[in-house]
Amino acid sequence: MAKPTKAQREWRPGMPKKRRSIRVQFASVVLLTEAFVALFATLAVFGLRGHEYGPGLVLGVGFGLMAVLVLACAVVKRPWGMAIGWLLQLVLIALGFVEPMMFVVGVLMALAWWYAIRTGARLDRENVVRDREQAEWERLHPDGADGEAGKTQ
């Protein structure tokens, strides 16, 4: 049987579920999308310039970049994980020196990354306010109703 996680060991009945960060979720989606972009870029460079750079080098670097993009999803919740995400955006743009169309694709993916981080952070802030207001309402209304719902006329 698998060992319970820290969250499972600390859980108690009636505990509210901790809300996951939308910023982290959005960042992970963009990084996974970029892994597919790296796959298609690898195939394009392999087909167009594989003989110049060597097929082993092209496939090795391409698949390595895909692995790093996928693995970055695991650390994106840490502050330095976001820095790695930004660094990977620069790597995708820099691929334009190998395949010029990647300048365009890399910039578009960097814009998607920026938008995901910005929007996710805003939604996380809104959720903090919403959770605080919900906790206050529940504190003021312990029976779960405002007193009017249970009355009949």
PDB file of N, CA and C in Angstrom, residues 35 37-68 95 98:
ATOM      1  N   ALA A  35       5.951  22.242 -24.791  1.00  0.00           N
ATOM      2  CA  ALA A  35       6.621  20.963 -25.042  1.00  0.00           C
ATOM      3  C   ALA A  35       6.194  20.412 -26.406  1.00  0.00           C
ATOM      4  N   VAL A  37       5.162  22.315 -28.889  1.00  0.00           N
ATOM      5  CA  VAL A  37       5.811  23.230 -29.839  1.00  0.00           C
ATOM      6  C   VAL A  37       7.257  22.786 -30.059  1.00  0.00           C
ATOM      7  N   ALA A  38       7.943  22.416 -28.986  1.00  0.00           N
ATOM      8  CA  ALA A  38       9.324  21.951 -29.109  1.00  0.00           C
ATOM      9  C   ALA A  38       9.396  20.664 -29.924  1.00  0.00           C
ATOM     10  N   LEU A  39       8.417  19.785 -29.762  1.00  0.00           N
ATOM     11  CA  LEU A  39       8.375  18.557 -30.565  1.00  0.00           C
ATOM     12  C   LEU A  39       8.274  18.889 -32.049  1.00  0.00           C
ATOM     13  N   PHE A  40       7.339  19.760 -32.396  1.00  0.00           N
ATOM     14  CA  PHE A  40       7.151  20.102 -33.807  1.00  0.00           C
ATOM     15  C   PHE A  40       8.337  20.898 -34.349  1.00  0.00           C
ATOM     16  N   ALA A  41       8.947  21.730 -33.523  1.00  0.00           N
ATOM     17  CA  ALA A  41      10.148  22.454 -33.951  1.00  0.00           C
ATOM     18  C   ALA A  41      11.288  21.470 -34.187  1.00  0.00           C
ATOM     19  N   THR A  42      11.408  20.477 -33.327  1.00  0.00           N
ATOM     20  CA  THR A  42      12.441  19.445 -33.497  1.00  0.00           C
ATOM     21  C   THR A  42      12.249  18.707 -34.810  1.00  0.00           C
ATOM     22  N   LEU A  43      11.014  18.337 -35.092  1.00  0.00           N
ATOM     23  CA  LEU A  43      10.741  17.631 -36.350  1.00  0.00           C
ATOM     24  C   LEU A  43      11.017  18.518 -37.560  1.00  0.00           C
ATOM     25  N   ALA A  44      10.692  19.804 -37.431  1.00  0.00           N
ATOM     26  CA  ALA A  44      10.945  20.722 -38.555  1.00  0.00           C
ATOM     27  C   ALA A  44      12.438  20.893 -38.783  1.00  0.00           C
ATOM     28  N   VAL A  45      13.190  21.106 -37.717  1.00  0.00           N
ATOM     29  CA  VAL A  45      14.637  21.270 -37.868  1.00  0.00           C
ATOM     30  C   VAL A  45      15.275  19.966 -38.349  1.00  0.00           C
ATOM     31  N   PHE A  46      14.781  18.853 -37.861  1.00  0.00           N
ATOM     32  CA  PHE A  46      15.296  17.554 -38.300  1.00  0.00           C
ATOM     33  C   PHE A  46      15.083  17.365 -39.802  1.00  0.00           C
ATOM     34  N   GLY A  47      13.911  17.741 -40.270  1.00  0.00           N
ATOM     35  CA  GLY A  47      13.607  17.582 -41.690  1.00  0.00           C
ATOM     36  C   GLY A  47      14.309  18.604 -42.573  1.00  0.00           C
ATOM     37  N   LEU A  48      14.426  19.838 -42.117  1.00  0.00           N
ATOM     38  CA  LEU A  48      14.993  20.898 -42.948  1.00  0.00           C
ATOM     39  C   LEU A  48      16.509  21.021 -42.835  1.00  0.00           C
ATOM     40  N   ARG A  49      17.031  20.836 -41.640  1.00  0.00           N
ATOM     41  CA  ARG A  49      18.457  21.084 -41.420  1.00  0.00           C
ATOM     42  C   ARG A  49      19.156  19.959 -40.668  1.00  0.00           C
ATOM     43  N   GLY A  50      18.543  18.804 -40.613  1.00  0.00           N
ATOM     44  CA  GLY A  50      19.121  17.685 -39.884  1.00  0.00           C
ATOM     45  C   GLY A  50      20.492  17.295 -40.390  1.00  0.00           C
ATOM     46  N   HIS A  51      20.707  17.398 -41.691  1.00  0.00           N
ATOM     47  CA  HIS A  51      22.009  17.039 -42.257  1.00  0.00           C
ATOM     48  C   HIS A  51      23.096  18.059 -41.891  1.00  0.00           C
ATOM     49  N   GLU A  52      22.711  19.313 -41.643  1.00  0.00           N
ATOM     50  CA  GLU A  52      23.692  20.346 -41.266  1.00  0.00           C
ATOM     51  C   GLU A  52      24.197  20.147 -39.840  1.00  0.00           C
ATOM     52  N   TYR A  53      23.270  19.907 -38.918  1.00  0.00           N
ATOM     53  CA  TYR A  53      23.617  19.821 -37.507  1.00  0.00           C
ATOM     54  C   TYR A  53      23.866  18.388 -37.047  1.00  0.00           C
ATOM     55  N   GLY A  54      23.416  17.445 -37.806  1.00  0.00           N
ATOM     56  CA  GLY A  54      23.505  16.045 -37.412  1.00  0.00           C
ATOM     57  C   GLY A  54      22.200  15.608 -36.781  1.00  0.00           C
ATOM     58  N   PRO A  55      21.627  14.523 -37.290  1.00  0.00           N
ATOM     59  CA  PRO A  55      20.313  14.092 -36.792  1.00  0.00           C
ATOM     60  C   PRO A  55      20.309  13.765 -35.307  1.00  0.00           C
ATOM     61  N   GLY A  56      21.389  13.185 -34.802  1.00  0.00           N
ATOM     62  CA  GLY A  56      21.447  12.845 -33.376  1.00  0.00           C
ATOM     63  C   GLY A  56      21.419  14.071 -32.491  1.00  0.00           C
ATOM     64  N   LEU A  57      22.141  15.100 -32.897  1.00  0.00           N
ATOM     65  CA  LEU A  57      22.177  16.338 -32.122  1.00  0.00           C
ATOM     66  C   LEU A  57      20.811  17.019 -32.116  1.00  0.00           C
ATOM     67  N   VAL A  58      20.197  17.099 -33.291  1.00  0.00           N
ATOM     68  CA  VAL A  58      18.884  17.752 -33.384  1.00  0.00           C
ATOM     69  C   VAL A  58      17.866  17.023 -32.523  1.00  0.00           C
ATOM     70  N   LEU A  59      17.799  15.704 -32.656  1.00  0.00           N
ATOM     71  CA  LEU A  59      16.817  14.940 -31.877  1.00  0.00           C
ATOM     72  C   LEU A  59      17.145  14.968 -30.386  1.00  0.00           C
ATOM     73  N   GLY A  60      18.408  14.887 -30.041  1.00  0.00           N
ATOM     74  CA  GLY A  60      18.799  14.909 -28.632  1.00  0.00           C
ATOM     75  C   GLY A  60      18.457  16.223 -27.952  1.00  0.00           C
ATOM     76  N   VAL A  61      18.811  17.327 -28.605  1.00  0.00           N
ATOM     77  CA  VAL A  61      18.518  18.638 -28.026  1.00  0.00           C
ATOM     78  C   VAL A  61      17.003  18.868 -27.991  1.00  0.00           C
ATOM     79  N   GLY A  62      16.314  18.491 -29.064  1.00  0.00           N
ATOM     80  CA  GLY A  62      14.863  18.694 -29.122  1.00  0.00           C
ATOM     81  C   GLY A  62      14.123  17.912 -28.060  1.00  0.00           C
ATOM     82  N   PHE A  63      14.445  16.624 -27.936  1.00  0.00           N
ATOM     83  CA  PHE A  63      13.765  15.808 -26.927  1.00  0.00           C
ATOM     84  C   PHE A  63      14.189  16.220 -25.515  1.00  0.00           C
ATOM     85  N   GLY A  64      15.437  16.668 -25.363  1.00  0.00           N
ATOM     86  CA  GLY A  64      15.874  17.185 -24.062  1.00  0.00           C
ATOM     87  C   GLY A  64      15.096  18.422 -23.658  1.00  0.00           C
ATOM     88  N   LEU A  65      14.882  19.332 -24.617  1.00  0.00           N
ATOM     89  CA  LEU A  65      14.103  20.537 -24.336  1.00  0.00           C
ATOM     90  C   LEU A  65      12.662  20.178 -23.977  1.00  0.00           C
ATOM     91  N   MET A  66      12.107  19.218 -24.689  1.00  0.00           N
ATOM     92  CA  MET A  66      10.744  18.785 -24.357  1.00  0.00           C
ATOM     93  C   MET A  66      10.684  18.244 -22.934  1.00  0.00           C
ATOM     94  N   ALA A  67      11.663  17.450 -22.540  1.00  0.00           N
ATOM     95  CA  ALA A  67      11.687  16.897 -21.178  1.00  0.00           C
ATOM     96  C   ALA A  67      11.808  18.012 -20.141  1.00  0.00           C
ATOM     97  N   VAL A  68      12.652  18.988 -20.398  1.00  0.00           N
ATOM     98  CA  VAL A  68      12.815  20.104 -19.454  1.00  0.00           C
ATOM     99  C   VAL A  68      11.513  20.894 -19.328  1.00  0.00           C
ATOM    100  N   LEU A  95      15.610  29.707 -30.266  1.00  0.00           N
ATOM    101  CA  LEU A  95      15.576  28.674 -31.305  1.00  0.00           C
ATOM    102  C   LEU A  95      15.410  29.286 -32.692  1.00  0.00           C
ATOM    103  N   VAL A  98      18.192  28.907 -35.085  1.00  0.00           N
ATOM    104  CA  VAL A  98      18.300  27.624 -35.795  1.00  0.00           C
ATOM    105  C   VAL A  98      17.240  27.552 -36.886  1.00  0.00           C
TER     106      VAL A  98
END
